[in-house]
Short mmCIF file of C-alpha atoms and ligand atoms in Angstrom, two decimals:
data_model
loop_
_atom_site.label_atom_id
_atom_site.label_comp_id
_atom_site.label_asym_id
_atom_site.label_seq_id
_atom_site.Cartn_x
_atom_site.Cartn_y
_atom_site.Cartn_z
CA MET A 1 -28.36 -13.79 -23.25
CA THR A 2 -25.88 -14.74 -25.99
CA ALA A 3 -26.22 -18.38 -27.09
CA ARG A 4 -23.35 -20.38 -25.60
CA VAL A 5 -21.80 -23.79 -26.15
CA CYS A 6 -22.55 -25.88 -23.06
CA LEU A 7 -21.16 -29.26 -22.05
CA VAL A 8 -23.07 -31.21 -19.40
CA THR A 9 -21.49 -34.41 -18.10
CA GLY A 10 -23.63 -37.25 -16.78
CA ALA A 11 -26.59 -35.96 -18.76
CA SER A 12 -28.33 -39.18 -19.80
CA ARG A 13 -30.71 -39.00 -16.83
CA GLY A 14 -31.38 -37.33 -13.47
CA ILE A 15 -29.89 -33.93 -12.65
CA GLY A 16 -27.63 -33.75 -15.74
CA LYS A 17 -30.53 -34.30 -18.11
CA ALA A 18 -32.59 -31.62 -16.35
CA VAL A 19 -29.62 -29.21 -16.62
CA ALA A 20 -29.24 -29.94 -20.35
CA GLU A 21 -32.98 -29.27 -20.82
CA ARG A 22 -32.77 -26.01 -18.88
CA LEU A 23 -29.77 -24.72 -20.84
CA ALA A 24 -31.30 -25.66 -24.21
CA ALA A 25 -34.57 -23.98 -23.18
CA ALA A 26 -32.55 -20.84 -22.39
CA GLY A 27 -31.35 -20.82 -26.01
CA HIS A 28 -27.94 -22.47 -25.70
CA ASP A 29 -26.35 -25.29 -27.73
CA VAL A 30 -25.77 -28.31 -25.53
CA ALA A 31 -23.55 -31.40 -25.57
CA LEU A 32 -24.68 -34.21 -23.27
CA THR A 33 -22.31 -36.97 -22.18
CA ALA A 34 -22.50 -40.30 -20.36
CA ARG A 35 -21.03 -43.82 -20.72
CA SER A 36 -24.12 -45.47 -22.15
CA ARG A 37 -24.59 -44.73 -25.86
CA GLU A 38 -28.26 -45.67 -25.70
CA GLY A 39 -28.82 -43.44 -22.66
CA VAL A 40 -27.02 -40.40 -24.00
CA GLU A 41 -28.57 -40.63 -27.46
CA ALA A 42 -32.10 -40.98 -26.04
CA ALA A 43 -31.55 -37.99 -23.71
CA ALA A 44 -30.10 -35.87 -26.54
CA ALA A 45 -33.06 -36.76 -28.78
CA ASP A 46 -35.49 -35.74 -25.99
CA VAL A 47 -33.77 -32.40 -25.45
CA LYS A 48 -33.62 -31.77 -29.20
CA GLU A 49 -37.32 -32.56 -29.65
CA ARG A 50 -38.32 -29.92 -27.11
CA ASN A 51 -35.80 -27.32 -28.34
CA SER A 52 -35.76 -27.73 -32.09
CA GLY A 53 -33.82 -24.54 -32.81
CA ARG A 54 -30.79 -25.60 -30.76
CA ALA A 55 -27.81 -27.79 -31.64
CA VAL A 56 -27.87 -30.81 -29.33
CA LEU A 57 -25.07 -33.38 -29.35
CA GLY A 58 -24.69 -36.69 -27.51
CA VAL A 59 -21.12 -37.83 -26.73
CA VAL A 60 -20.17 -41.18 -25.17
CA ALA A 61 -17.36 -40.90 -22.60
CA ASP A 62 -16.25 -42.58 -19.39
CA LEU A 63 -14.88 -39.69 -17.36
CA THR A 64 -12.66 -41.94 -15.26
CA VAL A 65 -10.63 -42.56 -18.46
CA PRO A 66 -8.36 -39.55 -19.17
CA ALA A 67 -8.30 -40.18 -22.95
CA ASP A 68 -12.12 -40.10 -22.99
CA VAL A 69 -12.12 -36.64 -21.38
CA GLU A 70 -9.81 -35.34 -24.12
CA ARG A 71 -11.83 -36.99 -26.90
CA MET A 72 -15.11 -35.68 -25.45
CA PHE A 73 -13.86 -32.07 -25.54
CA THR A 74 -12.43 -32.52 -29.07
CA GLU A 75 -15.76 -33.91 -30.35
CA VAL A 76 -17.70 -31.02 -28.83
CA GLU A 77 -15.25 -28.44 -30.20
CA ARG A 78 -15.47 -29.92 -33.72
CA ALA A 79 -19.26 -30.06 -33.71
CA LEU A 80 -20.25 -26.96 -31.73
CA GLY A 81 -17.13 -24.88 -30.99
CA PRO A 82 -15.16 -24.24 -27.79
CA VAL A 83 -16.96 -25.05 -24.54
CA GLU A 84 -18.13 -21.85 -22.86
CA VAL A 85 -20.25 -23.40 -20.11
CA LEU A 86 -19.03 -26.58 -18.40
CA VAL A 87 -21.39 -28.38 -16.02
CA ALA A 88 -19.41 -31.14 -14.30
CA ASN A 89 -22.28 -33.22 -13.00
CA ALA A 90 -21.40 -36.89 -13.60
CA GLY A 91 -20.93 -38.68 -10.32
CA SER A 92 -22.10 -41.52 -8.18
CA GLY A 93 -22.26 -42.54 -4.54
CA SER A 94 -21.36 -45.63 -2.57
CA ALA A 95 -22.29 -46.44 1.00
CA ALA A 96 -20.37 -48.51 3.54
CA PRO A 97 -19.21 -48.17 7.14
CA LEU A 98 -15.80 -46.48 7.08
CA VAL A 99 -13.99 -49.56 8.43
CA GLU A 100 -15.46 -51.69 5.64
CA THR A 101 -14.73 -49.18 2.85
CA THR A 102 -12.34 -50.86 0.42
CA ASP A 103 -9.46 -49.15 -1.40
CA GLU A 104 -11.34 -49.77 -4.65
CA GLN A 105 -14.50 -48.00 -3.40
CA TRP A 106 -12.39 -45.11 -2.10
CA GLN A 107 -10.42 -44.79 -5.36
CA HIS A 108 -13.56 -44.92 -7.50
CA MET A 109 -15.27 -42.13 -5.53
CA ILE A 110 -12.16 -39.94 -5.76
CA GLU A 111 -11.63 -40.72 -9.48
CA LEU A 112 -15.22 -40.02 -10.57
CA ASN A 113 -16.31 -37.25 -8.19
CA LEU A 114 -13.04 -35.33 -7.78
CA THR A 115 -10.36 -36.22 -10.35
CA ALA A 116 -12.75 -36.31 -13.34
CA PRO A 117 -14.13 -32.79 -12.60
CA PHE A 118 -10.52 -31.59 -12.15
CA ARG A 119 -9.56 -32.97 -15.58
CA CYS A 120 -12.66 -31.40 -17.18
CA VAL A 121 -12.05 -28.01 -15.54
CA ARG A 122 -8.36 -28.07 -16.55
CA ARG A 123 -9.30 -28.96 -20.14
CA ALA A 124 -12.09 -26.35 -20.39
CA LEU A 125 -10.26 -23.37 -18.91
CA PRO A 126 -7.77 -22.38 -21.68
CA ALA A 127 -10.53 -21.67 -24.26
CA MET A 128 -12.55 -19.76 -21.65
CA LEU A 129 -9.50 -17.68 -20.75
CA ASP A 130 -8.80 -16.97 -24.44
CA ALA A 131 -12.40 -15.80 -24.86
CA GLY A 132 -12.40 -13.82 -21.61
CA TRP A 133 -15.69 -15.46 -20.64
CA GLY A 134 -16.64 -18.80 -19.14
CA ARG A 135 -18.89 -20.51 -16.63
CA ILE A 136 -18.02 -23.65 -14.71
CA VAL A 137 -20.57 -25.29 -12.43
CA VAL A 138 -19.81 -28.48 -10.53
CA VAL A 139 -22.68 -30.50 -9.09
CA ALA A 140 -21.30 -31.40 -5.66
CA SER A 141 -23.62 -32.29 -2.75
CA VAL A 142 -24.78 -31.20 0.65
CA VAL A 143 -22.08 -33.59 1.91
CA ALA A 144 -19.49 -31.21 0.43
CA LYS A 145 -20.29 -29.13 3.53
CA ARG A 146 -21.09 -31.56 6.31
CA GLY A 147 -20.16 -35.09 7.26
CA GLU A 148 -22.68 -37.87 6.99
CA SER A 149 -22.55 -41.39 8.35
CA LEU A 150 -21.82 -44.41 6.07
CA VAL A 151 -20.66 -42.34 3.07
CA SER A 152 -17.10 -41.38 4.02
CA ALA A 153 -15.57 -41.85 0.54
CA TYR A 154 -18.42 -39.99 -1.18
CA THR A 155 -18.29 -37.21 1.45
CA ALA A 156 -14.51 -36.84 1.11
CA SER A 157 -14.77 -36.67 -2.70
CA LYS A 158 -17.47 -33.98 -2.53
CA HIS A 159 -15.57 -31.93 0.08
CA GLY A 160 -12.57 -32.17 -2.27
CA VAL A 161 -14.44 -30.99 -5.33
CA LEU A 162 -15.80 -27.96 -3.43
CA GLY A 163 -12.16 -27.14 -2.63
CA LEU A 164 -11.32 -27.37 -6.33
CA VAL A 165 -14.20 -24.99 -7.13
CA ARG A 166 -13.12 -22.45 -4.54
CA ALA A 167 -9.46 -22.52 -5.63
CA ALA A 168 -10.32 -22.21 -9.34
CA ALA A 169 -12.74 -19.34 -8.63
CA ALA A 170 -10.03 -17.46 -6.73
CA GLU A 171 -7.46 -18.09 -9.46
CA TYR A 172 -9.56 -16.93 -12.44
CA ALA A 173 -11.90 -14.32 -10.94
CA ARG A 174 -10.36 -11.50 -13.00
CA GLU A 175 -10.53 -13.41 -16.29
CA GLY A 176 -14.30 -13.39 -16.86
CA VAL A 177 -14.62 -16.98 -15.71
CA THR A 178 -16.75 -17.98 -12.71
CA VAL A 179 -16.57 -21.33 -10.94
CA ASN A 180 -19.34 -22.46 -8.59
CA ALA A 181 -20.75 -25.61 -7.05
CA ILE A 182 -24.34 -26.64 -6.50
CA CYS A 183 -24.86 -28.64 -3.32
CA PRO A 184 -28.11 -30.61 -3.50
CA GLY A 185 -29.77 -32.68 -0.80
CA TYR A 186 -31.68 -35.81 -1.85
CA VAL A 187 -32.92 -35.28 -5.41
CA ASP A 188 -35.58 -37.37 -7.14
CA THR A 189 -33.31 -39.19 -9.61
CA PRO A 190 -32.29 -42.78 -10.48
CA MET A 191 -29.31 -42.38 -8.07
CA THR A 192 -31.73 -41.70 -5.20
CA ALA A 193 -33.92 -44.61 -6.35
CA GLU A 194 -30.86 -46.83 -5.75
CA THR A 195 -30.45 -45.34 -2.26
CA VAL A 196 -34.13 -46.02 -1.57
CA ALA A 197 -33.73 -49.63 -2.78
CA SER A 198 -30.75 -50.21 -0.49
CA ILE A 199 -32.54 -48.65 2.53
CA SER A 200 -35.49 -50.91 1.75
CA ALA A 201 -33.26 -54.01 1.48
CA ARG A 202 -31.39 -53.17 4.73
CA SER A 203 -34.45 -52.24 6.79
CA GLY A 204 -37.09 -54.58 5.38
CA ARG A 205 -39.36 -51.59 4.74
CA GLY A 206 -41.19 -51.29 1.42
CA LEU A 207 -39.86 -48.99 -1.30
CA ALA A 208 -42.57 -46.33 -0.80
CA GLU A 209 -41.93 -46.26 2.96
CA ALA A 210 -38.15 -46.06 2.48
CA ARG A 211 -38.60 -43.19 0.01
CA GLN A 212 -40.88 -41.40 2.48
CA ALA A 213 -38.26 -41.82 5.22
CA LEU A 214 -35.62 -40.21 2.98
CA ALA A 215 -37.97 -37.34 2.08
CA ARG A 216 -38.73 -36.72 5.76
CA ARG A 217 -35.00 -36.35 6.50
CA GLN A 218 -35.06 -33.08 4.56
CA PRO A 219 -36.49 -29.98 6.25
CA ILE A 220 -38.93 -29.43 3.36
CA GLY A 221 -40.25 -32.97 3.84
CA ARG A 222 -39.83 -33.97 0.21
CA LEU A 223 -37.16 -34.83 -2.32
CA VAL A 224 -35.67 -31.99 -4.37
CA ASP A 225 -36.83 -31.92 -8.00
CA PRO A 226 -34.02 -32.18 -10.62
CA GLY A 227 -35.48 -29.04 -12.24
CA GLU A 228 -34.81 -27.12 -9.01
CA VAL A 229 -31.13 -28.07 -9.23
CA ALA A 230 -31.06 -27.16 -12.94
CA GLU A 231 -32.50 -23.73 -12.09
CA ALA A 232 -29.60 -23.11 -9.67
CA VAL A 233 -27.10 -24.12 -12.36
CA HIS A 234 -28.74 -21.70 -14.78
CA PHE A 235 -28.52 -18.94 -12.15
CA CYS A 236 -24.73 -19.48 -12.00
CA VAL A 237 -24.57 -19.18 -15.80
CA VAL A 238 -26.45 -15.88 -15.99
CA ASN A 239 -24.94 -14.20 -12.91
CA GLY A 240 -21.29 -13.23 -13.36
CA ALA A 241 -20.92 -11.89 -9.81
CA VAL A 242 -21.62 -15.20 -8.08
CA ASN A 243 -18.24 -16.92 -7.86
CA GLY A 244 -16.59 -19.53 -5.65
CA GLN A 245 -19.88 -20.47 -4.01
CA GLY A 246 -21.35 -23.77 -2.97
CA ILE A 247 -25.06 -23.08 -3.42
CA ASN A 248 -27.25 -25.34 -1.31
CA VAL A 249 -30.36 -26.76 -2.98
CA ASP A 250 -31.24 -29.00 -0.07
CA GLY A 251 -34.55 -27.80 1.34
CA GLY A 252 -32.77 -26.13 4.23
CA ALA A 253 -30.63 -29.02 5.49
CA VAL A 254 -27.46 -26.90 5.70
CA GLN A 255 -27.89 -23.25 6.58
CA SER A 256 -24.77 -21.39 5.49
N1 LIG B 301 -29.50 -37.69 -6.49
C1 LIG B 301 -29.15 -37.04 -5.40
O1 LIG B 301 -29.86 -37.08 -4.38
C2 LIG B 301 -27.90 -36.20 -5.36
C3 LIG B 301 -27.68 -35.40 -4.24
C4 LIG B 301 -26.52 -34.61 -4.18
C5 LIG B 301 -25.62 -34.64 -5.23
N2 LIG B 301 -25.85 -35.43 -6.31
C6 LIG B 301 -24.85 -35.43 -7.37
O2 LIG B 301 -25.47 -35.03 -8.58
C7 LIG B 301 -24.81 -35.64 -9.69
C8 LIG B 301 -25.84 -36.34 -10.56
O3 LIG B 301 -26.59 -37.24 -9.74
P1 LIG B 301 -27.92 -37.96 -10.25
O4 LIG B 301 -28.72 -38.23 -9.04
O5 LIG B 301 -28.51 -37.26 -11.41
O6 LIG B 301 -27.26 -39.37 -10.71
P2 LIG B 301 -27.79 -40.47 -11.75
O7 LIG B 301 -29.25 -40.40 -11.89
O8 LIG B 301 -27.19 -41.76 -11.31
O9 LIG B 301 -27.07 -40.00 -13.11
C9 LIG B 301 -25.66 -40.02 -13.19
C10 LIG B 301 -25.20 -39.63 -14.57
O10 LIG B 301 -23.77 -39.70 -14.61
C11 LIG B 301 -23.36 -40.61 -15.64
N3 LIG B 301 -22.13 -41.28 -15.22
C12 LIG B 301 -21.96 -42.10 -14.16
N4 LIG B 301 -20.69 -42.54 -14.12
C13 LIG B 301 -20.04 -41.98 -15.17
C14 LIG B 301 -18.71 -42.06 -15.69
N5 LIG B 301 -17.77 -42.84 -15.12
N6 LIG B 301 -18.40 -41.33 -16.79
C15 LIG B 301 -19.33 -40.57 -17.40
N7 LIG B 301 -20.60 -40.45 -16.96
C16 LIG B 301 -20.95 -41.16 -15.87
C17 LIG B 301 -24.57 -41.55 -15.82
O11 LIG B 301 -24.65 -42.15 -17.09
P3 LIG B 301 -23.92 -43.58 -17.43
O12 LIG B 301 -24.25 -44.50 -16.29
O13 LIG B 301 -24.46 -44.00 -18.75
O14 LIG B 301 -22.47 -43.25 -17.51
C18 LIG B 301 -25.71 -40.57 -15.65
O15 LIG B 301 -25.92 -39.84 -16.85
C19 LIG B 301 -23.75 -36.58 -9.08
O16 LIG B 301 -22.50 -35.92 -9.09
C20 LIG B 301 -24.24 -36.78 -7.65
O17 LIG B 301 -23.19 -37.07 -6.77
C21 LIG B 301 -26.97 -36.22 -6.41
#
């Protein structure tokens, strides 16, 4: 496949880092972004070390700040060229009973998990349309497709971003641009480690037991590996006929 310029948001750790690794291993140039300079530079150095022939760039950006989104794209364009593959992965979760969910928690989930991907997609599209080729993959969640207790704001933001993906895919299908979402279940990342810690604190169970309980909730009886999510992202990059999909990588939790 032709080498492409890829931008992966939230790539300092977890799923985003695995996606950056996968795309670099496939022969693409990759820009990794996150808020922490230390985190993003360490991740970029790791990816570069294993893929010495590729251009790998670390960019610091807080995606809830509109000016940062613009600056991030400009930095990538100057260093590598127009973004041809956008992986909108940065996100986070917060848990609370619906009646205790504050406006601030709600706004943050919507800003980071829905509005930030919208701004990135809107910024990436013109260059893709000019080139007549582009790939956009949003890392959503299994809760983009079903409701789950205690995560109403997160669930609403992920349902919303799947709507964005489907609308964009319909709008640009004839322009050589595909737009898809990956919908993972519980993945073995630092974000899930936080979930495990809060289950442990709430229930009094040890960390290993809490992690086991989470793994058992998935039909495959284990956490998803970040590399398995990255493989699904790569599939969306190489296959131009898959468009407007929310691809479940959840061990069989949602059958659709
Ligand atoms: N882990 C799971 O079980 C799971 C399941 C389904 C879906 N997902 C989704 O998958 C995506 C990645 O999850 P993960 O588990 O890999 O999370 P993670 O380990 O917490 O990593 C999140 C990444 O996003 C970055 N980030 C967070 N807030 C940001 C902001 N405001 N601006 C820019 N970057 C930001 C983080 O770096 P900084 O903190 O330095 O900014 C980090 O690189 C998220 O969208 C999540 O909702 C995860």
